[in-house]
mmCIF file of C-alpha atoms in Angstrom:
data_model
loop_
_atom_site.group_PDB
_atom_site.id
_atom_site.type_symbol
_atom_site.label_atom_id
_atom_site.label_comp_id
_atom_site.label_asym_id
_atom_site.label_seq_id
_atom_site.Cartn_x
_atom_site.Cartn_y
_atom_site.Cartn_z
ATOM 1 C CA UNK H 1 0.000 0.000 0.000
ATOM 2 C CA UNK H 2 1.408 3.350 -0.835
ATOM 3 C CA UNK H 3 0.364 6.987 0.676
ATOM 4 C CA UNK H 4 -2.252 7.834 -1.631
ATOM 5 C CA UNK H 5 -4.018 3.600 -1.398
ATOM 6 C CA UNK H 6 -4.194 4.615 1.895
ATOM 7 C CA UNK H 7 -5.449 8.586 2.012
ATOM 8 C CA UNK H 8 -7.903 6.860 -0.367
ATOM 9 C CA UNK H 9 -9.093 4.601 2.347
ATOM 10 C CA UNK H 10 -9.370 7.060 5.067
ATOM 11 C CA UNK H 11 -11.783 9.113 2.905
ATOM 12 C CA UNK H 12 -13.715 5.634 2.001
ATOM 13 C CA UNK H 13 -13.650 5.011 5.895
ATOM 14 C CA UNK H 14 -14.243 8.433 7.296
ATOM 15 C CA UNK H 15 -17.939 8.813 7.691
ATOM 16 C CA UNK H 16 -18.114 5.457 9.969
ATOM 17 C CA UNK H 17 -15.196 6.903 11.927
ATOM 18 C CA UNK H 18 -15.891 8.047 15.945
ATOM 19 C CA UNK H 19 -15.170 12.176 16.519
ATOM 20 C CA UNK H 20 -12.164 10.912 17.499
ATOM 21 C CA UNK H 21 -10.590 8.580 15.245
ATOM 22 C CA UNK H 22 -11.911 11.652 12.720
ATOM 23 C CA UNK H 23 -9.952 14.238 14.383
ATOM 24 C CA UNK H 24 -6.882 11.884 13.920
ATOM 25 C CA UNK H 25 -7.767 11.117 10.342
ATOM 26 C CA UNK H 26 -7.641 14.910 9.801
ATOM 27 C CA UNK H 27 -4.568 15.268 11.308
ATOM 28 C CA UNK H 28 -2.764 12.222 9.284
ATOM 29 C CA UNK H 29 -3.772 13.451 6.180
ATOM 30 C CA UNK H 30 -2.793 17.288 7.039
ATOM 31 C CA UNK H 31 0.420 16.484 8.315
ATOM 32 C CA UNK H 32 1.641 13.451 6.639
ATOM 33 C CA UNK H 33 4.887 14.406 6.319
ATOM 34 C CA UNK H 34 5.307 15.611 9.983
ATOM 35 C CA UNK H 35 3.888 12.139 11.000
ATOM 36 C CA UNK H 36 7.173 10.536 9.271
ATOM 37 C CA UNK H 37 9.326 11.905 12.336
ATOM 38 C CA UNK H 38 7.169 12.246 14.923
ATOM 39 C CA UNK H 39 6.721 9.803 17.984
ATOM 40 C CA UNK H 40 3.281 8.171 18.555
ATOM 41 C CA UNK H 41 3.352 10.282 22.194
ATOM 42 C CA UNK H 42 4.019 13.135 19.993
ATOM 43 C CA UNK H 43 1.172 12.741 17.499
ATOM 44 C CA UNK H 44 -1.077 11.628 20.361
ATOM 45 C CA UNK H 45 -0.570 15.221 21.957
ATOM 46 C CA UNK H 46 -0.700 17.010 18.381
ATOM 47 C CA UNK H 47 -3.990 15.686 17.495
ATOM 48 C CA UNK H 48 -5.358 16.182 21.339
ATOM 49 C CA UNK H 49 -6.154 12.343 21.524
ATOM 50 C CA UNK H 50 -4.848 9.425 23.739
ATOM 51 C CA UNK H 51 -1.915 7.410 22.261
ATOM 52 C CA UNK H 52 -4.602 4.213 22.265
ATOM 53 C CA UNK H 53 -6.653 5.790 20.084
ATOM 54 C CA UNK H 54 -4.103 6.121 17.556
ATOM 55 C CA UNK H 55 -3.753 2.493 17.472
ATOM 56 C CA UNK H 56 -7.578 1.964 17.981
ATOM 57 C CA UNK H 57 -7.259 4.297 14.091
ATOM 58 C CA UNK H 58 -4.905 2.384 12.131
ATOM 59 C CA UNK H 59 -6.187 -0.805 13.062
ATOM 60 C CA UNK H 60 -9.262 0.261 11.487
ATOM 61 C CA UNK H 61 -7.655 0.627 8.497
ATOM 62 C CA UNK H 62 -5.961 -3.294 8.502
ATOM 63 C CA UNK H 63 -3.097 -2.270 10.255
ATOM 64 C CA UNK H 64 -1.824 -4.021 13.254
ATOM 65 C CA UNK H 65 -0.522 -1.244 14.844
ATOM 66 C CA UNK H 66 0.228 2.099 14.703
ATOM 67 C CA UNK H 67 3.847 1.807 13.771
ATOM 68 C CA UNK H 68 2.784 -0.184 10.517
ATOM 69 C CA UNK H 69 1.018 2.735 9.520
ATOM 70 C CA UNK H 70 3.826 4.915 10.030
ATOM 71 C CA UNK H 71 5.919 3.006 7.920
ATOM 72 C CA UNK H 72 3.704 3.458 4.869
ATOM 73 C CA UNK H 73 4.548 7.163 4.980
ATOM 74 C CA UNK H 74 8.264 6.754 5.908
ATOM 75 C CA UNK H 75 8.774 4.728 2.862
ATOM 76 C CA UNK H 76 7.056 7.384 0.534
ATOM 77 C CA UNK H 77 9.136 10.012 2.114
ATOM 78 C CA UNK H 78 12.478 8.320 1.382
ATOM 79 C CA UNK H 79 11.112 7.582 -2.489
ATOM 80 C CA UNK H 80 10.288 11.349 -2.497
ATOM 81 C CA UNK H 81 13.468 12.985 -1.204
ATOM 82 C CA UNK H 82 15.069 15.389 -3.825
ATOM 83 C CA UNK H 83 17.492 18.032 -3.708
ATOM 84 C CA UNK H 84 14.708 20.116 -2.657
ATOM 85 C CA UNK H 85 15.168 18.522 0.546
ATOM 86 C CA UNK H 86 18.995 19.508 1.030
ATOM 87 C CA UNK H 87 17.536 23.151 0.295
ATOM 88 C CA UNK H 88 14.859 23.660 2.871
ATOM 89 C CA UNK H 89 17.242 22.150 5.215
ATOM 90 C CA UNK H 90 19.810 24.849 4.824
ATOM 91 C CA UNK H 91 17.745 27.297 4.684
ATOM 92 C CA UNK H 92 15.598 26.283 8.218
ATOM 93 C CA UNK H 93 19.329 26.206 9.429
ATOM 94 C CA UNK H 94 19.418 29.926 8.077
ATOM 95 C CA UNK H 95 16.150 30.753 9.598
ATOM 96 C CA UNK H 96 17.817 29.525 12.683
ATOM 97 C CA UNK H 97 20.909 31.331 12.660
ATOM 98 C CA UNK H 98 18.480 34.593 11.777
ATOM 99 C CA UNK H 99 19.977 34.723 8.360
ATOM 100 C CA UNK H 100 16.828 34.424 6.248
ATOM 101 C CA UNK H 101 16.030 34.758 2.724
ATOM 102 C CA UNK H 102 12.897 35.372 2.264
ATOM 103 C CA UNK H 103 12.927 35.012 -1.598
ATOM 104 C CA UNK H 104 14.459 31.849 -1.058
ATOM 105 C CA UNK H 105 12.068 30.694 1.504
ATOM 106 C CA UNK H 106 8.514 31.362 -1.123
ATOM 107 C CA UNK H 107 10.371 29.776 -3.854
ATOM 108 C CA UNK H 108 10.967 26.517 -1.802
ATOM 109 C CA UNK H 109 7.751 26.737 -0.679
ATOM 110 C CA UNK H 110 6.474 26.473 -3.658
ATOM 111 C CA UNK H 111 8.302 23.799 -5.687
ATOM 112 C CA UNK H 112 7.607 22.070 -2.714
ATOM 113 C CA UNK H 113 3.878 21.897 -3.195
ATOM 114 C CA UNK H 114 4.491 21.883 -6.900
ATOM 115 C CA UNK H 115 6.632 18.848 -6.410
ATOM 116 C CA UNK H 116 3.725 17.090 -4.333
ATOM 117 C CA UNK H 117 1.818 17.676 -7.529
ATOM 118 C CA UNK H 118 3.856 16.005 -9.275
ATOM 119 C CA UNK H 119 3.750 12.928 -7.149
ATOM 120 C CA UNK H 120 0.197 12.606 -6.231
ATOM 121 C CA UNK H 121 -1.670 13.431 -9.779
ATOM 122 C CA UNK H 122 -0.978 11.962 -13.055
ATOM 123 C CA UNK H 123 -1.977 12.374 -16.764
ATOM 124 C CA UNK H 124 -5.121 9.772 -16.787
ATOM 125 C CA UNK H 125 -6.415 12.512 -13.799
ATOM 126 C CA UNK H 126 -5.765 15.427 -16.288
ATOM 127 C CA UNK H 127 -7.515 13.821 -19.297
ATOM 128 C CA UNK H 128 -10.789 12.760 -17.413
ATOM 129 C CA UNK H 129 -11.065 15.890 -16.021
ATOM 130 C CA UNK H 130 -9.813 17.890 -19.374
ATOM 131 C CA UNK H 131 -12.568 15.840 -21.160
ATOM 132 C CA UNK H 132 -15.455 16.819 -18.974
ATOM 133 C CA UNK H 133 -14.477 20.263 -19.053
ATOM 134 C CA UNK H 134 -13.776 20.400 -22.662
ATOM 135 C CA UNK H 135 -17.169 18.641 -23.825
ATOM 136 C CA UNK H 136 -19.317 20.686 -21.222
ATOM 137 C CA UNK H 137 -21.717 22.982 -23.135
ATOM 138 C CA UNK H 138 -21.403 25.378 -20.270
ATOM 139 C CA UNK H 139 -18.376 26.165 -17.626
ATOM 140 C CA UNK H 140 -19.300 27.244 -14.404
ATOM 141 C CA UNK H 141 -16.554 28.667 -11.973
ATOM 142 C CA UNK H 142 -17.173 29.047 -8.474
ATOM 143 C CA UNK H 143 -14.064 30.023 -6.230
ATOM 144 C CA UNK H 144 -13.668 32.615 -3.206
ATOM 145 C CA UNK H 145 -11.326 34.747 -1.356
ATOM 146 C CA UNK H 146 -7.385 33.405 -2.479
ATOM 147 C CA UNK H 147 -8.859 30.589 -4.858
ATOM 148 C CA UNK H 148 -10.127 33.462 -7.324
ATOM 149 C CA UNK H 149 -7.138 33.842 -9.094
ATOM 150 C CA UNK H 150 -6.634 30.252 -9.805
ATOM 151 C CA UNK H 151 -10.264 30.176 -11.674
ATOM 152 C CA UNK H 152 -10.112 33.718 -12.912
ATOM 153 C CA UNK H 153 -6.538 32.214 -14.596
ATOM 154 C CA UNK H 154 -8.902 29.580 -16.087
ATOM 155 C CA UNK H 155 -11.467 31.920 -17.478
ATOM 156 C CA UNK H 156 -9.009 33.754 -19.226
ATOM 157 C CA UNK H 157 -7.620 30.229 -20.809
ATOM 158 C CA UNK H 158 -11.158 29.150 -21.845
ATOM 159 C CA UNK H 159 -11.814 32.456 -23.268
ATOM 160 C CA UNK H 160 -8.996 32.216 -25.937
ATOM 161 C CA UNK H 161 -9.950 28.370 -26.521
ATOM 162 C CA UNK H 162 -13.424 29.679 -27.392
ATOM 163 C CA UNK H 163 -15.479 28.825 -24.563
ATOM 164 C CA UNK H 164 -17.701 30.876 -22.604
ATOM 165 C CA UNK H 165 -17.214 30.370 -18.755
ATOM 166 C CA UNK H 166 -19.266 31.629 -16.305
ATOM 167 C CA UNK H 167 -17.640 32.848 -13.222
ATOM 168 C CA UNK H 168 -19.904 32.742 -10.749
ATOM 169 C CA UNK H 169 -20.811 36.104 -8.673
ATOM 170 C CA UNK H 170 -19.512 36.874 -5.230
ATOM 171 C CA UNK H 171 -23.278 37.266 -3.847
ATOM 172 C CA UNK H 172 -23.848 33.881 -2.984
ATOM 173 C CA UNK H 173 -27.621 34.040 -3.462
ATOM 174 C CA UNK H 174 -27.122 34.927 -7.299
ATOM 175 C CA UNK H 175 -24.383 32.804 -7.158
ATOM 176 C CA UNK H 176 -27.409 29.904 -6.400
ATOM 177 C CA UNK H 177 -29.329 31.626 -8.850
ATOM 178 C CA UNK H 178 -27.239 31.892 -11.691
ATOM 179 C CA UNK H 179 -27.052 27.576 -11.233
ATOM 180 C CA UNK H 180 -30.372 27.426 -11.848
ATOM 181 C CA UNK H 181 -30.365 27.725 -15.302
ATOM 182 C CA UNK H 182 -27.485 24.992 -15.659
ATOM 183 C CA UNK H 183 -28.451 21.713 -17.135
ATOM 184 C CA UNK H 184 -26.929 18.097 -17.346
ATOM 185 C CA UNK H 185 -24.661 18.928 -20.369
ATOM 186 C CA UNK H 186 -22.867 22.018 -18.296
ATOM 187 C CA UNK H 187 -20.062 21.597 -16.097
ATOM 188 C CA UNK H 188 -18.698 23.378 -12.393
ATOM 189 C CA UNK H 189 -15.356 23.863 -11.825
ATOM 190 C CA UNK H 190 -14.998 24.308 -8.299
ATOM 191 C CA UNK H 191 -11.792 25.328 -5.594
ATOM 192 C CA UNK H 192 -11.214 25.715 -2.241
ATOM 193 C CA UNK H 193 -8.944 25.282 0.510
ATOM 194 C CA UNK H 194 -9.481 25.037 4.289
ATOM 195 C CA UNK H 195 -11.022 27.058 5.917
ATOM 196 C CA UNK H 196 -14.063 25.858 3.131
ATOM 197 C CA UNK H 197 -16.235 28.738 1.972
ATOM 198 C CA UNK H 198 -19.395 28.176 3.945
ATOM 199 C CA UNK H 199 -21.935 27.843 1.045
ATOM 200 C CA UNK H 200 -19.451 25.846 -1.216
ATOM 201 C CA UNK H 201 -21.798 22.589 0.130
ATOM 202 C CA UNK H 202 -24.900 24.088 -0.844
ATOM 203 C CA UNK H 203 -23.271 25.078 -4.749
ATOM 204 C CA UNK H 204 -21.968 21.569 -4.591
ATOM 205 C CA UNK H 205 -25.827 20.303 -3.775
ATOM 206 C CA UNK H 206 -27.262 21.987 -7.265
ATOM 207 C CA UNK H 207 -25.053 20.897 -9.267
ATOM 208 C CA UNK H 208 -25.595 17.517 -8.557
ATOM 209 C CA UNK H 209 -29.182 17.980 -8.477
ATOM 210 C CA UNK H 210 -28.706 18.679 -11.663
ATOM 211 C CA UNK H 211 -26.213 15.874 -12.512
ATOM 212 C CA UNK H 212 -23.767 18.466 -14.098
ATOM 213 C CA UNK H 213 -20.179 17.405 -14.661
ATOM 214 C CA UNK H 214 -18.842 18.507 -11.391
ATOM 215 C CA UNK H 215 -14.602 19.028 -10.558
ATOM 216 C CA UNK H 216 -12.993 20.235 -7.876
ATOM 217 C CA UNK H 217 -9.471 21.829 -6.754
ATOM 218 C CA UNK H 218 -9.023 21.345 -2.705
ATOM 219 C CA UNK H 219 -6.247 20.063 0.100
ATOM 220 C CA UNK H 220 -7.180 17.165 1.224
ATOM 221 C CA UNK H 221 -9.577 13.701 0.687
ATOM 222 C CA UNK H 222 -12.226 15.041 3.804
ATOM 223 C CA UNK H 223 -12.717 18.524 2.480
ATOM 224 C CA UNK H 224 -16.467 19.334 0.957
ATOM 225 C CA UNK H 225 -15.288 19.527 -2.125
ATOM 226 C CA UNK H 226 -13.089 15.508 -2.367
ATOM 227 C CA UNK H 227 -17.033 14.723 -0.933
ATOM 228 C CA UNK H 228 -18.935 16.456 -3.103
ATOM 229 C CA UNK H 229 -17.379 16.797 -6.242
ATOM 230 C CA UNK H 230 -17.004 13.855 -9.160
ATOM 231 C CA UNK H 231 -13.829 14.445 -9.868
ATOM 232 C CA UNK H 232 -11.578 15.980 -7.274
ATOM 233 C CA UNK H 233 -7.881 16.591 -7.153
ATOM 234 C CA UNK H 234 -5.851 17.185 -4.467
ATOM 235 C CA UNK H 235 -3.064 20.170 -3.761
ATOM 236 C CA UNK H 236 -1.765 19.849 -0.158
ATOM 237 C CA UNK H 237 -2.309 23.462 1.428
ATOM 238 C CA UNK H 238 0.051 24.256 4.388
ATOM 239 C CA UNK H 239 -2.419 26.554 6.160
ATOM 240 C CA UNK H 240 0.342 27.694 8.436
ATOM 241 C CA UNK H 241 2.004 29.538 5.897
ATOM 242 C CA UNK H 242 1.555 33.345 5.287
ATOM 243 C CA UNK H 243 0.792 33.956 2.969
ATOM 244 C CA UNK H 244 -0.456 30.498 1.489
ATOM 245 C CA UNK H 245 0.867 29.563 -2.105
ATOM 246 C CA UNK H 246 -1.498 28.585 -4.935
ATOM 247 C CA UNK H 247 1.524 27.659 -6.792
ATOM 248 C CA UNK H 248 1.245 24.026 -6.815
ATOM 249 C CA UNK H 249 -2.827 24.905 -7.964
ATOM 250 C CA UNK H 250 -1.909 27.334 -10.787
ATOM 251 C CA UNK H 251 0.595 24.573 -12.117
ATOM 252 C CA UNK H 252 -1.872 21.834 -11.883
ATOM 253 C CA UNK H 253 -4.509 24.550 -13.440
ATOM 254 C CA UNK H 254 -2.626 25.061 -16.714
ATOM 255 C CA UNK H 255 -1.735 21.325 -17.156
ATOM 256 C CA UNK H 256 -5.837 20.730 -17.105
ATOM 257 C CA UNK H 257 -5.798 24.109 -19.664
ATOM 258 C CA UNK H 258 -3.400 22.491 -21.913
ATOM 259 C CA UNK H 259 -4.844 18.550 -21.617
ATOM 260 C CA UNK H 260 -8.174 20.362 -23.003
ATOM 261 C CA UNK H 261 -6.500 22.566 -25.735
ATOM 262 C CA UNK H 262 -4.585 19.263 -26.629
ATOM 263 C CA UNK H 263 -7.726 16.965 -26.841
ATOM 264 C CA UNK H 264 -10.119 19.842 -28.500
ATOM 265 C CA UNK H 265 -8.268 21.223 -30.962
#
């Protein structure tokens, strides 16, 4: 089993989960790389649980203990190491020593999450999700706050392939509205990243009302969007960071732009 097998399985597995096998489940899968290092003790105090029910989790996934769990995400660390890694360690030693370059630092940042990309979504993703974009009579684009500018890069894209997107308005309400006159043939392109945009659910809800083609752009398998979306990729989000790249999303973005110019014209 590899790291995304068994992300997969947590989201299978996470509605029958207790509150707090949950909270651990969100916790793996937001800090997966963390985990690698971490002690169970550690984790345990992290995720505000007892170390029991950390063990209590992964055996609820087939593991037989917590360790073996671990292990899957040690191993997928070691495959993953780069010379990216060399980088961010010299310059947290920087950081550190209170030499910091901050140009440095938001470049690493992001070819970090671009790099995550790169191991967690491949082509077959792109052209399933290029195709029912491409063939959908109508593109509807609903994103809010920092995700704009990852859709409104999109618009732009469709515009000069000849579609006509609709970006949907800020006013919620009309944003509703404006869905009602969708149909099966349209499609919604949908992103966000924790904390989810309140009525993102409710968007999600009429469009498959409506069975339209429905994608999504989020962080990770238990957001609204991996639930309530067809097709959903996922772009881990470091919410700690300030501010928080999209540069991992506006890579992943134009590959889908390019996968549809590719198959459409």
């Amino acid at each position: 089993m590899n790291v995304q097998d068994l992300k997969n399985k947590i989201a299978e597995q996470y509605g029958g989960l207790s509150p707090v096998l949950k909270r651990i489940a969100d916790f793996v899968l937001e800090n997966s790389e963390d985990i690698v290092i971490m002690t169970i003790q550690d984790i345990a105090r992290s995720a505000h649980v007892k170390p029991s029910a950390l063990i209590r989790f992964a055996k609820a996934l087939g593991f037989d203990g917590f360790k073996s769990m671990q292990k899957v995400f040690a191993d997928d660390y070691r495959q993953r190491r780069s010379v990216y890694a060399d980088r961010v360690l010299r310059l947290k030693q920087n950081m550190v020593s209170g030499n910091v370059d901050i140009l440095q630092d938001t470049v690493i940042r992001a070819i970090k999450q671009i790099d995550m990309v790169l191991d967690e979504i491949n082509q077959h993703q792109l052209d399933t999700i290029a195709d029912k974009i491409g063939n959908a009579q109508t593109v509807y684009l609903y994103a809010r706050g920092r995700s704009e500018p990852a859709l409104i890069s999109m618009r732009y894209a469709l515009l000069g392939l000849g579609y006509t997107p609709v970006m949907l308005p800020s006013d919620d309400n009309l944003a509703k509205a404006y869905l009602h006159n969708a149909t099966a043939n349209d499609c919604l392109v949908a992103v966000s990243f924790k904390n989810y945009w309140g009525p993102v659910t409710e968007i999600l809800d009429i469009a498959n009302e409506k069975y339209m083609a429905t994608v999504g752009i989020t962080d990770v398998v238990t957001s609204p969007l991996y639930q309530g979306t067809k097709h959903c990729l996922c772009v881990k989000d470091d919410a700690s960071e300030f501010p928080r790249t999209l540069a991992g999303t506006m890579v992943l973005i134009e590959a889908i732009l390019k996968t549809i110019a590719l198959q459409t014209h």
